[in-house]
Amino acid sequence: MIGHVDADCFYVSAERVRFPHLRGMPVGVLGNHGACIIAKSYEMKAAGVATGVPIWEAITLCPQAVYVKRDFVWYESVSRKMLSVVRKISPQVEFYSIDEQFFVAPDATIGSRLQRDILHQVGVPVSVGIAPTKTLAKLISDSSKPFGCGVVLTEDQRRELLHERPITDVTGIAKRSAKRLAQYGIHTCEQFAAADRAFIRWLLTKRGEDLWWELNGTPVQPVQTTRPTHKFVSRGGSIGKASRDPQRVQAFVVRNVERLVEALTHYELCCDQLILSLLFRDAPERSERCSLLGSRGDFETLLQAALHMLPRAWQPDTAFVHYMHVIASGLRPAGRRQRSLFEQSQLSDIKREINHRMGRFVLRSGATLPLVDVYGDAANNYDICDIYGKSCF
């Protein structure tokens, strides 16, 4: 049997661990720039506040709420405590995301004990699902929220779980796949599981067939106790208020390249290609891809490639940039690459050593000076993608 443990309103619950007076109060967690709700308590949800709502709308709907800025450093520490508790129950645990873990369940009755242990030792309420497969375990824990514990042991329990449940509830079935399934009259998990397996493979490839087996109770997705090999490494996200200021947009590119190099160094990887993707407030998304001269992972090379792509991706250059991603692809182990005689790594090594000792971004590119507001707010120093070891990213 496979278990899935999922924290209830994790960011809010983590805030309540260090600020117990928030328990029972409506709480909203704000994003990097303090503008939107990225997580909310059930009390705030009952007041009609949805995730992604701007704070000025949330205050109107729920004026009595407390609003806090997200702190991923703290959330990671709470998440690691959850992980340690689960590992006491099962040595085979997958750190799926900051608020979710899969584990090999020693028996089907372990859910309630796990809930009690995490609540007492960490202070976070969780929901737990126990089922023959990861997909069913996640579905039953999701349907058991808040603070519930569901088990799928029999065929009747499996059918009841899938009955009339939207197929989009399954992780791995996004809008595009759901749209293709809908063309053939498949809207629910029950209809998906009852469909012809070969047809699902034809429509959604092997990934779809794996989900078909999982929904029918046959495990094909193992609990991964170590993180799978990366296919891509990406850094980026919102740049706050959309901007068409060339210096500010370029500064964000430089910042994200520094973060990407940091991640590649952590994973001991280099890349053959770099992708720059820009999302605009008033124009379609555009991406550019650049092949590098050999496998590289150093700041100077990746920055040069990113800045080369920037004017081509930013068309028209009057469009307001809202999000961006810098993506390394064609990944290879850094230790196996052929080094050039002309590479000068001393500066990067010194920069990395200083930041390791003195703090992240203490030494950074001068091209990021237009982002004084970003670096002046410690909340921007750490993002959810900076938490290493998760298997879902």
XYZ file of C-alpha atoms in Angstrom:
393
model
C 0.000 0.000 0.000
C 1.057 3.578 -0.705
C 0.320 6.533 1.522
C 0.003 10.203 0.654
C 0.232 12.876 3.319
C -0.842 16.397 2.408
C -0.727 19.367 4.776
C -3.942 21.358 5.096
C -3.457 25.007 4.031
C 0.255 24.459 4.511
C 1.560 28.017 4.326
C -1.120 29.211 6.746
C -0.570 26.218 9.027
C 3.184 26.919 9.070
C 2.509 30.535 10.049
C 0.263 29.287 12.858
C 3.098 27.106 14.146
C 5.245 30.153 14.931
C 2.320 32.530 15.565
C -0.222 30.400 17.503
C -2.552 33.360 18.029
C -3.455 33.068 14.312
C -5.287 29.779 14.942
C -8.978 30.160 14.229
C -8.453 33.491 12.509
C -8.801 34.113 8.761
C -5.263 34.305 7.402
C -4.006 35.157 3.932
C -0.437 34.599 2.757
C 0.832 37.130 0.227
C 3.259 36.546 -2.645
C 6.704 38.006 -3.194
C 5.534 41.483 -3.947
C 2.737 41.566 -1.405
C 0.020 42.061 -4.004
C -1.841 38.745 -4.306
C -3.116 35.950 -2.073
C -1.083 32.802 -2.748
C -2.557 30.787 0.149
C -5.501 31.199 2.462
C -7.056 29.628 5.526
C -10.391 27.848 5.378
C -11.928 30.814 7.244
C -10.807 33.152 4.476
C -11.990 30.727 1.812
C -15.431 30.712 3.460
C -15.469 34.508 3.106
C -15.139 34.120 -0.665
C -11.436 34.924 -1.084
C -9.828 32.869 -3.843
C -6.156 32.176 -4.471
C -4.638 34.808 -6.749
C -7.012 37.567 -5.656
C -5.293 40.978 -5.195
C -5.044 42.046 -1.585
C -7.209 45.119 -2.149
C -10.083 42.830 -3.207
C -9.385 40.344 -0.405
C -9.574 43.097 2.222
C -13.010 44.066 0.940
C -14.241 40.470 1.145
C -12.544 39.652 4.451
C -11.581 42.858 6.321
C -11.007 41.053 9.623
C -8.302 38.786 8.172
C -4.592 38.860 8.991
C -2.262 39.094 5.994
C 1.333 37.864 6.161
C 4.083 37.763 3.573
C 5.274 34.314 2.555
C 8.499 32.977 4.034
C 9.759 29.918 2.181
C 12.772 29.509 4.454
C 10.410 28.908 7.350
C 8.051 26.768 5.305
C 10.928 24.523 4.234
C 11.997 23.997 7.844
C 8.441 22.991 8.791
C 8.231 20.743 5.734
C 11.485 18.969 6.687
C 10.041 18.313 10.150
C 6.990 16.724 8.542
C 9.300 14.610 6.432
C 11.211 13.394 9.478
C 7.986 12.301 11.187
C 6.838 10.348 8.125
C 10.244 8.660 7.949
C 9.762 7.339 11.472
C 6.752 5.436 10.170
C 8.190 4.387 6.820
C 11.804 4.371 5.601
C 10.596 4.724 2.003
C 9.390 8.307 1.637
C 9.192 10.552 -1.425
C 9.595 14.293 -0.804
C 7.042 15.150 -3.476
C 6.591 18.845 -2.717
C 6.920 21.253 0.174
C 3.574 20.142 1.610
C 3.148 16.612 0.245
C 4.916 13.299 0.666
C 4.317 9.779 -0.569
C 5.388 6.786 1.490
C 5.203 3.019 1.494
C 2.558 2.349 4.133
C 3.371 -0.487 6.573
C -0.376 -1.088 6.935
C -3.667 0.491 5.923
C -4.450 1.781 9.423
C -1.385 3.990 9.795
C -3.084 7.184 8.588
C -4.661 8.297 11.877
C -1.450 7.712 13.804
C 0.524 9.724 11.251
C -1.955 12.596 11.478
C -1.645 12.612 15.280
C 2.153 12.446 15.246
C 2.571 15.290 12.749
C 0.058 17.469 14.572
C 1.738 16.918 17.956
C 5.379 17.025 16.809
C 5.151 19.663 14.071
C 1.882 21.480 14.731
C 0.514 21.114 11.206
C -2.820 19.401 10.413
C -2.593 16.971 7.511
C -4.863 14.760 5.456
C -3.792 11.229 4.606
C -4.749 8.778 1.873
C -3.875 5.080 1.766
C -4.409 3.141 -1.471
C -2.761 0.576 -3.767
C -1.333 3.296 -6.071
C 0.095 6.808 -5.776
C -2.641 8.318 -7.951
C -5.447 6.780 -5.884
C -3.694 7.699 -2.614
C -3.446 11.333 -3.660
C -7.055 11.399 -4.826
C -8.369 9.971 -1.560
C -6.305 12.342 0.606
C -7.463 15.312 -1.481
C -11.069 14.229 -1.070
C -10.582 13.792 2.692
C -9.550 17.405 3.393
C -9.476 19.001 5.863
C -7.818 16.772 8.446
C -9.308 13.603 7.044
C -7.992 10.131 6.486
C -9.236 8.024 3.591
C -8.493 4.458 2.585
C -9.071 2.597 -0.666
C -8.886 -1.126 -0.040
C -11.780 -2.645 -1.935
C -13.090 -2.408 -5.471
C -16.228 -0.682 -4.190
C -14.132 1.977 -2.428
C -12.143 2.579 -5.616
C -15.298 2.953 -7.713
C -16.828 5.303 -5.144
C -13.697 7.485 -5.187
C -13.695 7.796 -8.979
C -17.458 8.231 -9.416
C -18.277 11.620 -10.992
C -14.866 13.024 -9.965
C -13.561 15.393 -12.678
C -10.635 13.916 -14.576
C -8.717 17.161 -13.969
C -8.476 16.146 -10.295
C -5.807 13.647 -11.378
C -2.279 15.023 -11.255
C -0.956 14.755 -14.800
C -4.240 15.548 -16.549
C -4.079 19.247 -17.326
C -6.463 21.370 -19.361
C -5.024 20.337 -22.739
C -5.347 16.609 -21.993
C -8.800 17.120 -20.473
C -9.895 18.904 -23.630
C -8.729 16.005 -25.798
C -10.493 13.503 -23.539
C -13.685 15.572 -23.582
C -13.826 15.228 -27.365
C -14.426 11.521 -26.775
C -16.924 11.949 -23.952
C -14.464 11.310 -21.126
C -14.991 13.853 -18.362
C -14.641 11.908 -15.103
C -12.090 9.634 -13.468
C -14.616 6.832 -13.652
C -15.013 7.237 -17.418
C -11.221 7.429 -17.839
C -10.654 4.205 -15.889
C -13.399 2.436 -17.844
C -12.053 3.521 -21.236
C -10.061 1.229 -23.497
C -6.422 1.168 -22.356
C -4.996 1.141 -25.880
C -7.165 4.117 -26.809
C -5.896 6.101 -23.779
C -2.302 5.325 -24.769
C -2.991 6.448 -28.335
C -4.550 9.674 -27.077
C -2.257 10.563 -24.164
C 0.876 8.435 -24.788
C 2.503 6.273 -22.112
C 1.926 8.900 -19.429
C -1.828 8.577 -19.946
C -1.645 4.793 -19.930
C 0.275 4.866 -16.632
C -2.511 6.928 -15.092
C -5.079 4.475 -16.490
C -3.320 1.586 -14.707
C -2.997 3.609 -11.506
C -6.681 4.587 -11.462
C -7.578 0.939 -11.969
C -5.543 -0.045 -8.927
C -2.339 -1.355 -10.527
C 0.760 0.517 -9.316
C 3.154 1.621 -12.065
C 4.558 4.733 -10.376
C 6.936 3.774 -7.549
C 7.656 5.833 -4.450
C 10.867 7.659 -5.377
C 13.114 7.993 -2.348
C 15.690 9.931 -4.372
C 15.001 12.743 -6.769
C 14.761 11.681 -10.456
C 17.358 13.009 -12.870
C 16.584 16.515 -14.069
C 15.512 17.077 -17.648
C 15.493 20.841 -17.191
C 16.528 23.311 -14.521
C 14.658 26.593 -14.497
C 14.653 29.812 -12.539
C 12.331 32.757 -12.928
C 8.780 33.724 -12.077
C 6.908 36.960 -11.626
C 8.830 40.220 -11.862
C 6.161 41.953 -9.805
C 4.527 44.893 -11.548
C 4.697 44.372 -15.305
C 7.441 46.490 -16.842
C 8.690 47.698 -20.229
C 11.718 49.415 -18.716
C 14.711 47.841 -20.549
C 17.068 48.211 -17.581
C 14.635 46.621 -15.136
C 13.732 43.713 -17.430
C 17.402 43.063 -18.196
C 18.217 43.218 -14.492
C 15.667 40.449 -13.864
C 17.287 38.357 -16.602
C 20.650 38.784 -14.871
C 19.138 37.922 -11.490
C 17.537 34.758 -12.845
C 20.735 33.681 -14.582
C 22.575 34.050 -11.265
C 19.903 31.905 -9.607
C 20.098 29.352 -12.423
C 23.884 29.081 -12.134
C 23.459 28.615 -8.399
C 21.040 25.714 -9.017
C 23.242 24.099 -11.671
C 26.190 24.290 -9.271
C 24.117 22.665 -6.528
C 23.078 19.798 -8.810
C 26.611 19.582 -10.332
C 25.201 20.020 -13.833
C 25.988 21.999 -16.955
C 23.850 22.499 -20.049
C 24.066 22.492 -23.839
C 21.172 24.878 -24.427
C 19.556 27.868 -22.791
C 15.944 29.013 -23.196
C 14.584 32.454 -22.365
C 10.812 32.659 -22.042
C 8.965 35.945 -21.549
C 5.313 36.310 -20.620
C 3.673 39.627 -21.369
C 0.696 41.373 -19.912
C -0.449 42.591 -23.318
C 1.048 40.165 -25.880
C 1.455 36.397 -26.450
C 4.253 34.529 -24.652
C 7.531 34.282 -26.593
C 10.524 31.981 -26.118
C 13.970 31.837 -27.664
C 16.430 28.938 -27.573
C 20.197 29.210 -27.848
C 22.763 26.421 -28.304
C 25.970 26.948 -26.356
C 29.507 26.277 -27.507
C 29.908 23.097 -25.515
C 28.376 22.209 -22.184
C 28.513 25.200 -19.845
C 27.262 26.200 -16.438
C 29.188 29.390 -15.723
C 27.571 32.767 -15.201
C 29.416 34.677 -17.904
C 28.507 32.256 -20.699
C 24.882 31.792 -19.696
C 24.392 35.528 -19.179
C 25.851 36.305 -22.590
C 23.476 33.789 -24.173
C 20.453 35.106 -22.247
C 21.133 38.736 -23.145
C 21.628 37.710 -26.776
C 18.128 36.204 -26.768
C 16.434 38.998 -24.825
C 15.764 41.449 -27.709
C 14.553 38.603 -29.926
C 12.172 37.266 -27.279
C 10.976 40.728 -26.315
C 8.967 41.599 -29.404
C 7.517 44.154 -29.536
C 9.860 45.820 -27.072
C 6.994 48.054 -25.960
C 5.157 45.056 -24.476
C 4.965 44.860 -20.683
C 6.952 41.889 -19.359
C 5.190 40.175 -16.467
C 6.874 36.778 -16.003
C 10.066 35.241 -17.270
C 11.920 31.952 -17.072
C 15.532 31.099 -17.838
C 15.734 27.365 -18.551
C 18.797 25.144 -18.886
C 18.292 22.106 -21.140
C 20.521 19.408 -22.558
C 21.818 18.780 -19.046
C 25.041 16.883 -18.399
C 27.091 16.104 -15.305
C 29.464 19.030 -14.814
C 32.328 16.736 -13.898
C 32.331 15.064 -17.315
C 32.469 18.134 -19.524
C 35.532 19.204 -21.473
C 36.935 22.418 -20.018
C 38.378 25.141 -22.221
C 41.944 26.398 -21.778
C 40.571 29.936 -21.724
C 38.022 29.469 -18.952
C 38.581 31.635 -15.903
C 36.618 30.238 -13.020
C 38.379 32.078 -10.190
C 35.935 35.002 -10.131
C 32.888 32.705 -10.004
C 34.511 30.605 -7.310
C 35.222 33.684 -5.188
C 31.674 34.973 -5.681
C 30.200 31.628 -4.686
C 32.428 31.367 -1.628
C 31.565 34.876 -0.396
C 27.840 34.327 -0.830
C 28.115 30.976 0.927
C 29.804 32.601 3.914
C 28.095 36.001 4.020
C 24.627 35.308 2.655
C 22.847 34.840 -0.620
C 23.173 37.744 -3.095
C 25.673 39.591 -0.874
C 27.917 39.632 -3.957
C 25.988 39.895 -7.196
C 26.176 41.432 -10.628
C 26.090 45.222 -10.818
C 23.576 44.837 -13.644
C 20.964 44.026 -10.995
C 21.235 47.489 -9.406
C 17.856 48.579 -10.888
C 16.284 45.963 -8.578
C 17.078 47.743 -5.331
C 13.490 47.206 -4.200
C 13.713 43.453 -4.865
C 17.016 42.902 -3.064
C 15.970 45.259 -0.281
C 13.164 42.887 0.687
C 14.494 39.722 2.341
C 11.306 37.887 1.322
C 12.669 37.787 -2.240
C 15.872 36.000 -1.262
C 14.292 32.559 -1.277
C 11.605 31.031 -3.447
C 9.860 27.691 -3.532
C 11.992 26.543 -6.480
C 15.068 27.133 -4.300
C 14.032 24.222 -2.077
C 16.063 21.257 -3.265
C 15.119 17.605 -3.229
C 11.456 17.796 -4.229
C 10.409 15.340 -6.914
C 7.548 17.316 -8.477
C 9.717 20.129 -9.885
